[in-house]
XYZ file of C-alpha atoms in Angstrom:
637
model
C 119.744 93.755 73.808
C 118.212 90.164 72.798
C 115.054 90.652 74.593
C 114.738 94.053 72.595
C 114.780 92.192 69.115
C 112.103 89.743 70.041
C 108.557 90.604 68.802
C 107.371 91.180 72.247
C 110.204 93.053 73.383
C 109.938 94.797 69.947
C 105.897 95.712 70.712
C 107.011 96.654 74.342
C 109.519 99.519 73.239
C 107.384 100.607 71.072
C 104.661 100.992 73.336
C 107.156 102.855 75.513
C 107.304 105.209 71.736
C 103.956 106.375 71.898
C 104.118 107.329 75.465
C 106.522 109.622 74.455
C 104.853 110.143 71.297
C 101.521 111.227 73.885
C 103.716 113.428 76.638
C 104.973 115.744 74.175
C 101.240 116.402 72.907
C 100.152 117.475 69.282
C 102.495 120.102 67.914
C 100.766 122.975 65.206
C 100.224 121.463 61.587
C 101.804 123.100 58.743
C 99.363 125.559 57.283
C 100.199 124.646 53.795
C 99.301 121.032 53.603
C 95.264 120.866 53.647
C 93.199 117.513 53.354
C 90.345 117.113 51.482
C 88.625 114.472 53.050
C 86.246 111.779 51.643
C 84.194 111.037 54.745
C 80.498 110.638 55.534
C 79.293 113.822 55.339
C 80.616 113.747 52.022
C 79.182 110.518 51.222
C 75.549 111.622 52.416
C 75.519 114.103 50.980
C 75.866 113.914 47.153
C 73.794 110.374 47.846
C 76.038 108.388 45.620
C 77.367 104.805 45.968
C 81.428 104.798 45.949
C 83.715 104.316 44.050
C 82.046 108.323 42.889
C 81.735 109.177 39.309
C 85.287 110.438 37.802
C 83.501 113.630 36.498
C 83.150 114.228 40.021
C 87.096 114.060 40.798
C 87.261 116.082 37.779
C 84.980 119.129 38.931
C 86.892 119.004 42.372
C 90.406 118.959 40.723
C 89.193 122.404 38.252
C 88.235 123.507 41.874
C 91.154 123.376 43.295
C 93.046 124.659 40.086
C 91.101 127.658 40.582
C 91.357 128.212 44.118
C 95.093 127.976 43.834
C 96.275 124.889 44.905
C 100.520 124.258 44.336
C 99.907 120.711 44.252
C 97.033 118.247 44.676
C 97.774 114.293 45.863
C 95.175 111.976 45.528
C 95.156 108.818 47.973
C 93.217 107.517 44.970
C 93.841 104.269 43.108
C 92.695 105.071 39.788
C 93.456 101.554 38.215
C 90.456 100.470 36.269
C 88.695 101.922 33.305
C 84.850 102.983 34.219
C 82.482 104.931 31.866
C 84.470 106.289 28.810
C 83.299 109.971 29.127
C 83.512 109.645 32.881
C 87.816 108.249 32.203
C 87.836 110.942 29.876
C 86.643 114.285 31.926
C 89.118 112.958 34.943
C 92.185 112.222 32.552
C 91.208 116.090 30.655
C 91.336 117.249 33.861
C 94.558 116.066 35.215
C 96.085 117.392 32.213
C 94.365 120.688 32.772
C 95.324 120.674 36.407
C 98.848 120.040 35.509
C 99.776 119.369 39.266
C 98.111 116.200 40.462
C 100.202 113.048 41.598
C 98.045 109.889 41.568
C 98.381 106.969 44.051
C 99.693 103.370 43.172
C 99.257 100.208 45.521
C 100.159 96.676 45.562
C 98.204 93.354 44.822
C 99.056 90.415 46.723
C 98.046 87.242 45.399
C 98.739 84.316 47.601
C 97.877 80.854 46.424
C 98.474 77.891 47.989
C 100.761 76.528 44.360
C 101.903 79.990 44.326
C 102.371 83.886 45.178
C 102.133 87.050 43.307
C 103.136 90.152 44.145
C 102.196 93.157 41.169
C 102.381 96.567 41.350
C 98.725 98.529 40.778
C 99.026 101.669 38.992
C 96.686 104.197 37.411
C 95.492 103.855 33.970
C 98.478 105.053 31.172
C 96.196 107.972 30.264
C 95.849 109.083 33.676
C 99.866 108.533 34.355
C 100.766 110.457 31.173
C 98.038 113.528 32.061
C 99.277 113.436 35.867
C 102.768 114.871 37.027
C 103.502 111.836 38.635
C 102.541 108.858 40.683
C 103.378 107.763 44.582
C 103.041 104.648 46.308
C 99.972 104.643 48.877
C 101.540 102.021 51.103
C 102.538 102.055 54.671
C 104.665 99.094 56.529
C 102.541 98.873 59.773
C 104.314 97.653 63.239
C 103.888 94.381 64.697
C 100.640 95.774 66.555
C 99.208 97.567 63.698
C 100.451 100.603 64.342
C 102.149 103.209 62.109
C 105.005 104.740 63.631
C 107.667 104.359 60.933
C 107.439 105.603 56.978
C 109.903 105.441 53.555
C 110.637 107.256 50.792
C 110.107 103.922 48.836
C 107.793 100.602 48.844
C 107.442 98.413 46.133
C 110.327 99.735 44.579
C 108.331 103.228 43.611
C 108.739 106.778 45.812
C 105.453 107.110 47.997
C 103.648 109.834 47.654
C 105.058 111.411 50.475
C 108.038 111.766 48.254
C 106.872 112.387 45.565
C 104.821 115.480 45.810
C 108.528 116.211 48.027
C 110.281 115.867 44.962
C 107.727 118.174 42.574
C 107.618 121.026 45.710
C 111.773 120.817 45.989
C 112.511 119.747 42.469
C 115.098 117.371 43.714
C 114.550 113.892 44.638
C 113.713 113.328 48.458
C 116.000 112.519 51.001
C 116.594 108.214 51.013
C 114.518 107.431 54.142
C 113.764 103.329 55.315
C 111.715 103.132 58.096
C 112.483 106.643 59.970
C 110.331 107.607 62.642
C 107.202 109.610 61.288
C 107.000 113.010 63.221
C 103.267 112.712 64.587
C 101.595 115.794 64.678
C 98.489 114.866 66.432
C 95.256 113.080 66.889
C 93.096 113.066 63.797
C 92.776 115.943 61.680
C 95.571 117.785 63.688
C 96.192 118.264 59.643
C 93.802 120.760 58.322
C 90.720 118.497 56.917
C 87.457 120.320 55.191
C 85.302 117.530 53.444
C 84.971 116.672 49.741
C 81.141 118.483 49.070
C 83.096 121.761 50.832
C 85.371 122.095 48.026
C 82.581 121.566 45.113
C 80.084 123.995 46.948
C 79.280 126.978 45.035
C 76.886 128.470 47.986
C 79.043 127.893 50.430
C 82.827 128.635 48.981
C 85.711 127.938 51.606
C 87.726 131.243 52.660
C 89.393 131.652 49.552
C 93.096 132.054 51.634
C 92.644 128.162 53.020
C 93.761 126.218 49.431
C 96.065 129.337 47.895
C 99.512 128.213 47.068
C 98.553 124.726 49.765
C 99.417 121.097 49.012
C 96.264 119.771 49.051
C 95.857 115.747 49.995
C 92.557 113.798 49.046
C 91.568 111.049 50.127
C 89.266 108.701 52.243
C 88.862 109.476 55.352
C 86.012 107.250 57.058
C 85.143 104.875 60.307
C 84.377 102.336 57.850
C 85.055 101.364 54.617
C 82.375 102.437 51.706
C 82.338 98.845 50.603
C 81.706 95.781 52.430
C 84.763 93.356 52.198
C 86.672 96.125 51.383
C 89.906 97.362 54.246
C 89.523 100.501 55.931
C 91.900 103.007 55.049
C 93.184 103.657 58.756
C 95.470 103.181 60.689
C 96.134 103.086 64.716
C 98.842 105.575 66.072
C 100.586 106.733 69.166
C 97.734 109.002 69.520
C 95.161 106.624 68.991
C 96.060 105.115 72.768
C 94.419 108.107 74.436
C 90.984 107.567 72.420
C 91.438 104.003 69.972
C 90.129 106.466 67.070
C 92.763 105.767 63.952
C 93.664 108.180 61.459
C 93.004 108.431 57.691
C 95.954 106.838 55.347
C 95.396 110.425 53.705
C 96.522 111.978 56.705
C 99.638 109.877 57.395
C 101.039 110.968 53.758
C 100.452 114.203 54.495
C 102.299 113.771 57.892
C 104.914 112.291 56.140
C 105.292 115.159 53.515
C 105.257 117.280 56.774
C 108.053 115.517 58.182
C 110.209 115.205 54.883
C 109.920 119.525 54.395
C 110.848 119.929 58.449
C 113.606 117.667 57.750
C 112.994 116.566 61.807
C 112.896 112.783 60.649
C 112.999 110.417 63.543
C 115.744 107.878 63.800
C 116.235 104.848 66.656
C 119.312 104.293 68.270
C 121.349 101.815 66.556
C 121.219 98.097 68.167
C 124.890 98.680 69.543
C 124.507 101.473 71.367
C 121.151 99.433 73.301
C 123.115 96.333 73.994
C 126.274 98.814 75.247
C 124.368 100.752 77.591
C 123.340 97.382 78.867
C 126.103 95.596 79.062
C 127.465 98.663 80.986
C 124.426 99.274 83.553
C 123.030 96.384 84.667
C 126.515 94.587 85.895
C 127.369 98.436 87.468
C 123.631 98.660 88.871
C 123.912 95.272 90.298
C 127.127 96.136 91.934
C 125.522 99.251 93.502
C 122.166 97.775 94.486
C 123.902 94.737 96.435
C 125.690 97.508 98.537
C 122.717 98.793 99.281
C 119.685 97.863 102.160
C 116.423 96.345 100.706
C 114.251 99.474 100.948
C 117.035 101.768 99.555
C 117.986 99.641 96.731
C 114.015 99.210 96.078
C 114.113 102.750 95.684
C 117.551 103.355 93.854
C 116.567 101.179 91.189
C 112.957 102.648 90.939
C 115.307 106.228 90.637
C 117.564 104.491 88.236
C 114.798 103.357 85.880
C 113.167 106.398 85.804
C 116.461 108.087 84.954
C 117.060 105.847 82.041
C 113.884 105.997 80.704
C 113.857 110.566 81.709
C 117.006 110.452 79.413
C 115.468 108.431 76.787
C 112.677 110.670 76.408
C 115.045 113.832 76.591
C 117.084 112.705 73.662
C 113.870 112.007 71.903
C 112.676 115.782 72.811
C 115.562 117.346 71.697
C 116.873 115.557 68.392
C 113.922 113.299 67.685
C 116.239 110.148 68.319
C 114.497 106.934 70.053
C 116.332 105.177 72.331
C 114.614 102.296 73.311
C 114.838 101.831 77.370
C 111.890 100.702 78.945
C 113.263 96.940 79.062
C 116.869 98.707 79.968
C 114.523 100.645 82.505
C 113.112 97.268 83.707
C 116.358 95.157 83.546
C 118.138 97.252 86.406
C 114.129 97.008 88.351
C 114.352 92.873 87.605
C 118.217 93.062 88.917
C 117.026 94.624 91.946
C 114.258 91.968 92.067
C 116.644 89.522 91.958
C 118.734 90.819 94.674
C 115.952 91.068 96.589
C 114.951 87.593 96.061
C 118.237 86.691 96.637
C 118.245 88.209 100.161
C 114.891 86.879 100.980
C 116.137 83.255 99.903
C 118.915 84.198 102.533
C 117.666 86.048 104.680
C 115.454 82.383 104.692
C 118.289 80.384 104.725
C 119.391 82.234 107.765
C 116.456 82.039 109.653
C 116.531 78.601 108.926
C 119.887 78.113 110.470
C 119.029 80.096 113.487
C 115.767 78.040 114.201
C 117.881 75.353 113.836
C 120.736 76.477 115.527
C 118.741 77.950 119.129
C 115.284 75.913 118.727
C 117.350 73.390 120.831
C 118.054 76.038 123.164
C 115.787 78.012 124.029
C 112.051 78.794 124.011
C 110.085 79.545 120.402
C 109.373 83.063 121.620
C 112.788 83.492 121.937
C 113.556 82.404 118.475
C 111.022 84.605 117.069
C 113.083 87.515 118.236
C 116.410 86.287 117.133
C 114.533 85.754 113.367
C 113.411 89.540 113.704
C 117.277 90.294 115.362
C 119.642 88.374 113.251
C 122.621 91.262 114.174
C 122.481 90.070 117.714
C 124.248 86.674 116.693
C 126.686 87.939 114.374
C 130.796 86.276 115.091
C 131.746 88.601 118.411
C 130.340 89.403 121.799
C 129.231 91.948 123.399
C 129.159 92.729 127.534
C 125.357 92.276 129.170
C 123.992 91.567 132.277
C 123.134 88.263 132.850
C 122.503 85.142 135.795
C 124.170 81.717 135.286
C 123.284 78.648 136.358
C 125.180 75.373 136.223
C 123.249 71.818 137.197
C 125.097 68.414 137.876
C 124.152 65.056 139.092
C 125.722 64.100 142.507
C 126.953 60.945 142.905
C 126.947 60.154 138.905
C 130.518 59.827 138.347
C 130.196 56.546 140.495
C 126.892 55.695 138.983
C 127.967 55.714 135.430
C 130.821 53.451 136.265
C 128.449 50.377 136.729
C 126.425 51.094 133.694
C 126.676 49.588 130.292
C 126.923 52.744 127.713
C 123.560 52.339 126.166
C 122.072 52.186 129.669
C 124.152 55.927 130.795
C 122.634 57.342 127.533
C 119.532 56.620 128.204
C 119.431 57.902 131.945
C 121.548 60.442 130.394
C 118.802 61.314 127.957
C 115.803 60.706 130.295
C 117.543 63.468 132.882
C 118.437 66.024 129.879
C 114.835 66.396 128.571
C 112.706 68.049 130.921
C 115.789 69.785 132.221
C 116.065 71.149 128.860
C 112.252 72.191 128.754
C 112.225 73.558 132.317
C 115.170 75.994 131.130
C 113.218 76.991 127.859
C 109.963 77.494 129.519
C 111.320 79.993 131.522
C 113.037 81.869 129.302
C 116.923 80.888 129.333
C 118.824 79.775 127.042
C 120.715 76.421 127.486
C 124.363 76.572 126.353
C 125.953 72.961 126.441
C 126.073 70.130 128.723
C 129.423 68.735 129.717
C 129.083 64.993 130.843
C 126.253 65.121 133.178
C 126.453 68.931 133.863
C 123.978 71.391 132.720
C 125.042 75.240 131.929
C 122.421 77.868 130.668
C 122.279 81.382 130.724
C 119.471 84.128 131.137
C 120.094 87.717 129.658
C 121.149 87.293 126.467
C 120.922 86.846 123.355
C 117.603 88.791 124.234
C 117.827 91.375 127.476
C 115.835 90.448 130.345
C 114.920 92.733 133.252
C 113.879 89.650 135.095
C 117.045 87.334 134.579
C 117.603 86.565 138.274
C 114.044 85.387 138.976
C 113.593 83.517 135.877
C 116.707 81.749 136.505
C 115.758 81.228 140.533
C 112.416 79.700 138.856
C 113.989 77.301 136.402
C 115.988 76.248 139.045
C 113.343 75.084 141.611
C 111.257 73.433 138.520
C 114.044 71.574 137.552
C 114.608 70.421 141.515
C 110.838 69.018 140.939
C 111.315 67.445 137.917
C 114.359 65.744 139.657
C 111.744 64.104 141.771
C 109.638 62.793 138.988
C 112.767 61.212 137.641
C 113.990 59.877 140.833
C 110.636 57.952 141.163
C 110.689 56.651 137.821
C 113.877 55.468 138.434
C 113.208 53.706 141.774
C 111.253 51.639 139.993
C 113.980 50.426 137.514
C 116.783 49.686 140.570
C 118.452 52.983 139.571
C 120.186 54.908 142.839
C 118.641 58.428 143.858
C 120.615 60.777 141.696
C 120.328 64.446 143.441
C 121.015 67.596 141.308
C 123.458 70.393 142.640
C 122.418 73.929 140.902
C 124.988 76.416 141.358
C 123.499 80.304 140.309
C 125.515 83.497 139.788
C 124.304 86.835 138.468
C 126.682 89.937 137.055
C 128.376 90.490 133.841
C 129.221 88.277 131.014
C 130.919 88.594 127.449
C 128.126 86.730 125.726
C 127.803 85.701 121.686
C 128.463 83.470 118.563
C 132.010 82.202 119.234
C 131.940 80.343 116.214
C 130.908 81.797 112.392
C 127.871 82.175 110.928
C 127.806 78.728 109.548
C 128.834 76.555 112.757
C 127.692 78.870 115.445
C 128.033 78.234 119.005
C 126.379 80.901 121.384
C 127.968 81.351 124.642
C 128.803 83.539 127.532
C 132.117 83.638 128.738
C 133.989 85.240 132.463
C 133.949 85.255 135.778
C 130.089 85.213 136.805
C 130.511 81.864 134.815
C 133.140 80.607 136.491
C 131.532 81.743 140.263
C 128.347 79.599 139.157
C 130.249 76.513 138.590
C 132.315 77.122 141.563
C 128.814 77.404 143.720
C 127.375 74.095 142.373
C 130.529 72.255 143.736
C 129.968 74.364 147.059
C 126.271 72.672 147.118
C 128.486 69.112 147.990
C 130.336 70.769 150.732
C 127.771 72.422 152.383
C 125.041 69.718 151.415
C 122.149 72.121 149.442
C 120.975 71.441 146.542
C 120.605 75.153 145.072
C 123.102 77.869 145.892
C 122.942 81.390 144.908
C 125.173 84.372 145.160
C 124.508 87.522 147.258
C 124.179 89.558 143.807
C 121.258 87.143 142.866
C 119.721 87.202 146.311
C 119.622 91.036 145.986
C 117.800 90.868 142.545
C 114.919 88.396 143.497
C 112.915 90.584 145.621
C 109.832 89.172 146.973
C 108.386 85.966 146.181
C 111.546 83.402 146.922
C 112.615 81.840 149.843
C 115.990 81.863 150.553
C 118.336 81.704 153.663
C 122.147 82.833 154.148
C 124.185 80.148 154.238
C 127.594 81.177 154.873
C 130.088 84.108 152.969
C 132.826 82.113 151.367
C 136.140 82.707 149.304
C 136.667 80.540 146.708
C 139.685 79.558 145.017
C 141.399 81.865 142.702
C 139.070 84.664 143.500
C 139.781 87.274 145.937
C 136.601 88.674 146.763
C 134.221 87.254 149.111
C 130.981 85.734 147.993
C 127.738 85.326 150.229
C 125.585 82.402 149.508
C 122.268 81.931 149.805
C 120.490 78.442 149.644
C 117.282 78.675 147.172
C 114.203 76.790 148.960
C 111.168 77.607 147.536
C 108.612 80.408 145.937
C 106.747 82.379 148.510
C 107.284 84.997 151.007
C 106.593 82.659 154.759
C 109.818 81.020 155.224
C 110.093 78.639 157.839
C 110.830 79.220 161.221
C 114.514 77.886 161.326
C 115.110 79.907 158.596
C 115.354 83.116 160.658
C 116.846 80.860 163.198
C 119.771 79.817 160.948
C 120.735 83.560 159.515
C 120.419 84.510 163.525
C 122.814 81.958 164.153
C 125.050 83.199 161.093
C 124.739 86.224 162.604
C 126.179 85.335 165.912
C 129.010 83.461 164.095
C 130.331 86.100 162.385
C 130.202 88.191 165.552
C 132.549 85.949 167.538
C 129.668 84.557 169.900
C 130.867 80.818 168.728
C 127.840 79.540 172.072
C 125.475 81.467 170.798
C 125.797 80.324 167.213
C 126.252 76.526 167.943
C 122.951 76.926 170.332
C 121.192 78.199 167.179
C 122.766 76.061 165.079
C 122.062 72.450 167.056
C 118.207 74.196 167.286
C 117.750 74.127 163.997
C 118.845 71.046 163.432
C 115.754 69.938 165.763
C 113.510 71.489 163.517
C 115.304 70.108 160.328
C 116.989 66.928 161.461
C 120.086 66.604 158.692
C 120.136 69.923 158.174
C 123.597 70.331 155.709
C 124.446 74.566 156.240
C 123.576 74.138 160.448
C 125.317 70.626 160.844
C 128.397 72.365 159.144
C 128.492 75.547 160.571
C 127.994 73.567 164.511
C 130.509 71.840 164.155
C 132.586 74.531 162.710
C 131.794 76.705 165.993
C 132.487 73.870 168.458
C 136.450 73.888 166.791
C 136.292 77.254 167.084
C 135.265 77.511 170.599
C 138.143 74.544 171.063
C 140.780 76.608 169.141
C 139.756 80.878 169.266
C 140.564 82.352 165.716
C 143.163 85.339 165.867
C 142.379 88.624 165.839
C 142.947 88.955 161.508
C 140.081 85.818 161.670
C 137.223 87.669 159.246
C 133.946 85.109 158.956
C 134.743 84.596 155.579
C 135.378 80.406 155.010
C 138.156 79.809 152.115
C 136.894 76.864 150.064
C 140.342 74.748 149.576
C 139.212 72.756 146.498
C 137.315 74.232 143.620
């Protein structure tokens, strides 16, 4: 992967390393390989300023010649001449010994007309009276850390190898930049200090340096010199406690590794970019198919899988595949998606306010937002009350009118309609001409959809006589609204698509409410109901029978109600008129037309009395036959 060969995505896998480096914990050093450590105790002890007196390497190398030692590597540069006797004990020594390999290093001279790069080796007696030398270096990570080792640097073997090649006899394996096996924090290695060794008093168990390959070197918090770099380095383990171990103790780790033969290798760069060219386009398929909660999680299970695997294949065969930025590529495709559905899901919402803001009431949209399924292409059955407005007498109006004049009446008469209708909760579908339809019910169910519509109604009859005043005053006529109101079932929803949506309600309860606003002219109301809204208001509205009708193309019946006010004291020709209704439908033609001409002395221009006396006087002029049923057939729609 590119990201994966940039220095931060480099330092980021191998962070992801030493966590697995630190969950499969310190494994059991070799017994064999001991460290002989140059540290402080060391230091206070024999009271002497480093670099130490080469007599004093001397009587620690006849030490360990004694005690048994198979090999001895000193992380010692031994590169300039001191005190003659002093060069001469160390170099009789070594040849004594006959099993010492000495370090060499590297000295780096940059300048700024030019650089020098020179290989640092122990002095040519010391290299003849030694059985070898090894390169002290280490190549460091980006971050400092040492996770990686060769059999090689500066073009010599390290010492790692070479004290490989004098155990084996054979020249080590050809190793650039393997993975170091780790055994541990520091001194998970066997480490006894320097002074141990040389004390006489106080021998060390004589079984501890028999037949062992025995590593010396520094192995301090701080260097002995000021200026001079600390010999240690930070490792995987050093992230549980920042403490970083001895150079010393990295050869011999290295040595380790080299005789286990478990030398760590990565995954090759192809098989990183293949896995992600293979899972990210397949998780991205997956997560899209998936809802925003379970895709959260499936990636969350899908990046812990990759990176579970990764750290199995590094359990069992030591090989590092890097996948924590795999790990997080299919989490950031999932991010994505979900960005991409909240930038939709936005985008939706956005057309929705649009789309019903209009419409209905901002409570109502806040639902929709939360209930986007509800307007979804299709429709779905629901109980619901109609309600269709028009202006009487506006068809003759609008004739005498110059266009920007009807728009502007037009306009004048739509807007608190409009608001009346949202404030009580409906939702206004279209106007046609001068004709208002809305709907209550849907999209959202409401228990109340009758008396919410019955309300709207009567606010939008006084806010009909706000805008006839106005319009007295500008020589307009006295437009009167006709409010037809039906309640039953509907086929209501988004007729259109997603993208052009048009929310409607469609069947017969809409056609029955249109029908009842034209009845309004015939009967002269201004608000008619149906007997299945009358039975849904309950308390609190005044109505009054007006008649039981058949309208055209519809078989059934239909009683209608006239809507007069809010309250529950209805006026006294109320009772008077459904008495007389009464009589009427019971044949007593004198009785009703009595009623009938009565209340028209307590409502003088009564429309629903006036009508139904003079239907009783033709009656009681021409007797209906015996098949004659109460019910009036409307001729015209």
């Amino acid at each position: 992967m590119f990201v994966q060969s940039t220095p931060l995505g480099s330092e980021i896998e191998a962070q992801a390393l030493d966590v697995f480096f630190l969950l499969r914990g310190a494994r059991p050093a070799p017994s064999e390989i001991v460290i002989v450590a140059i540290d402080e105790p060391s230091i206070q002890e024999l009271g002497l300023p480093w670099p130490w007196p080469r007599s004093l390497h001397a009587a620690l190398l006849r030490k360990l010649d004694k005690a048994g030692a198979r090999l001895v590597v000193m992380d010692v540069v031994f590169a300039e001449k001191t005190v003659p006797a002093q060069d001469q004990a160390f170099e009789q020594s070594l040849a004594e010994n006959g099993r010492v390999i000495l370090a060499s290093t590297v000295d780096k001279v940059e300048d700024p007309a030019f650089s020098r790069i020179m290989l640092v080796e122990p002095l040519a007696g010391f290299r003849q009276a030694a059985l070898g030398t090894g390169s002290a270096l280490f190549s460091p990570d980006p971050d400092g850390s040492i996770r990686r080792f060769s059999t090689r640097m500066a073009g010599v073997p390290t010492l790692a190898a070479a004290a490989f090649g004098a155990l084996a006899a054979a020249p080590p394996p050809d190793i650039d930049g393997g993975l170091l096996d780790h055994l541990g924090p520091p001194r998970t290695i066997r480490t006894v200090s320097y002074t141990q060794v040389l004390d006489d008093a106080h021998p060390l168990p004589a079984p501890l340096l028999r037949n062992a390959v025995v590593f010396v070197g520094r192995s301090l918090a701080a260097p002995p010199e000021l200026g001079e770099q600390a010999d240690a380095f930070r490792t995987p383990f050093s992230r549980t406690n920042g403490i970083p171990t001895a150079g010393v103790e990295l050869h011999a780790t290295a040595l380790a590794t080299l005789q286990s033969g478990n030398i760590g290798v990565q995954a090759p760069a192809w098989a990183s970019a293949a896995a992600a060219f293979f899972l990210l386009p397949l998780g991205a398929l997956l997560l899209s198919r998936l809802s925003p909660l379970s895709g959260a999680l499936a990636s969350l299970a899908a990046a812990g899988g990759v990176l579970g695997a990764s750290y199995l294949l590094f359990i069992a065969t030591f090989t590092w595949f890097p996948s924590l930025l795999l790990g997080s590529g299919l989490l950031t495709v999932e991010t994505v998606l979900l960005l991409e559905g909240y930038m939709r899901s936005a985008k939706d919402k956005r057309r929705i306010r649009m789309a019903f803001s209009r419409y209905v009431s901002p409570g109502v949209v806040d639902m929709l937002l939360s209930r986007p399924e509800l307007l979804e292409p299709g429709g779905q059955e629901v109980e619901a009350t109609v309600l269709f407005s028009d202006l009487a007498g506006f068809t003759s109006f609008s004739e005498r009118m110059q266009p920007e004049e009807l728009m502007k009446v037009l306009s004048e008469y739509f807007a608190p309609m409009t608001a009346v209708i949202k404030e009580n909760s409906g939702t206004l579908d279209k106007f046609i001409g001068d004709a208002i339809m809305a709907f209550w019910g849907a999209p959202l169910r409401d228990e109340h959809h009758a008396q919410n519509a019955c309300r709207a109604a009567l606010a939008m009859g006084r806010a009909m006589d706000d805008l006839r005043n106005r319009w007295k005053d500008q020589g307009y006529p006295m437009l009167h609204a006709r409010i037809g109101i039906h309640s039953g079932k509907v086929v209501a929803g988004n007729v259109g698509s997603r993208e052009q949506m048009n929310y409607t309600c469609l069947g017969d309860t809409v056609n029955l409410a249109s029908r009842l606003e034209s009845v309004n002219k015939y009967y002269g109301t201004g608000i008619l109901l149906s007997g299945e809204t009358r039975a849904q208001l309950g308390p609190g509205f005044i109505t009054r029978k007006v008649d039981a009708i058949r309208v055209k193309g519809r078989a059934r019946p239909v009683e209608i109600h006239e809507l007069l006010d809010l309250g529950d004291s209805p006026p006294p020709w109320v009772a008077l008129h459904e008495s007389g209704l009464a009589a009427y439908a019971a044949r007593d033609f004198t009785g009703a037309a009595d009623m009938f001409a009565s209340v028209l002395d307590m409502k003088p221009g009564d429309g629903p009395a006036a009508l139904l006396l003079r239907r009783c006087r033709t009656l009681l002029e021409s007797p209906p036959d015996a098949q004659w049923d109460a019910i009036h057939v409307m001729e015209s729609k």
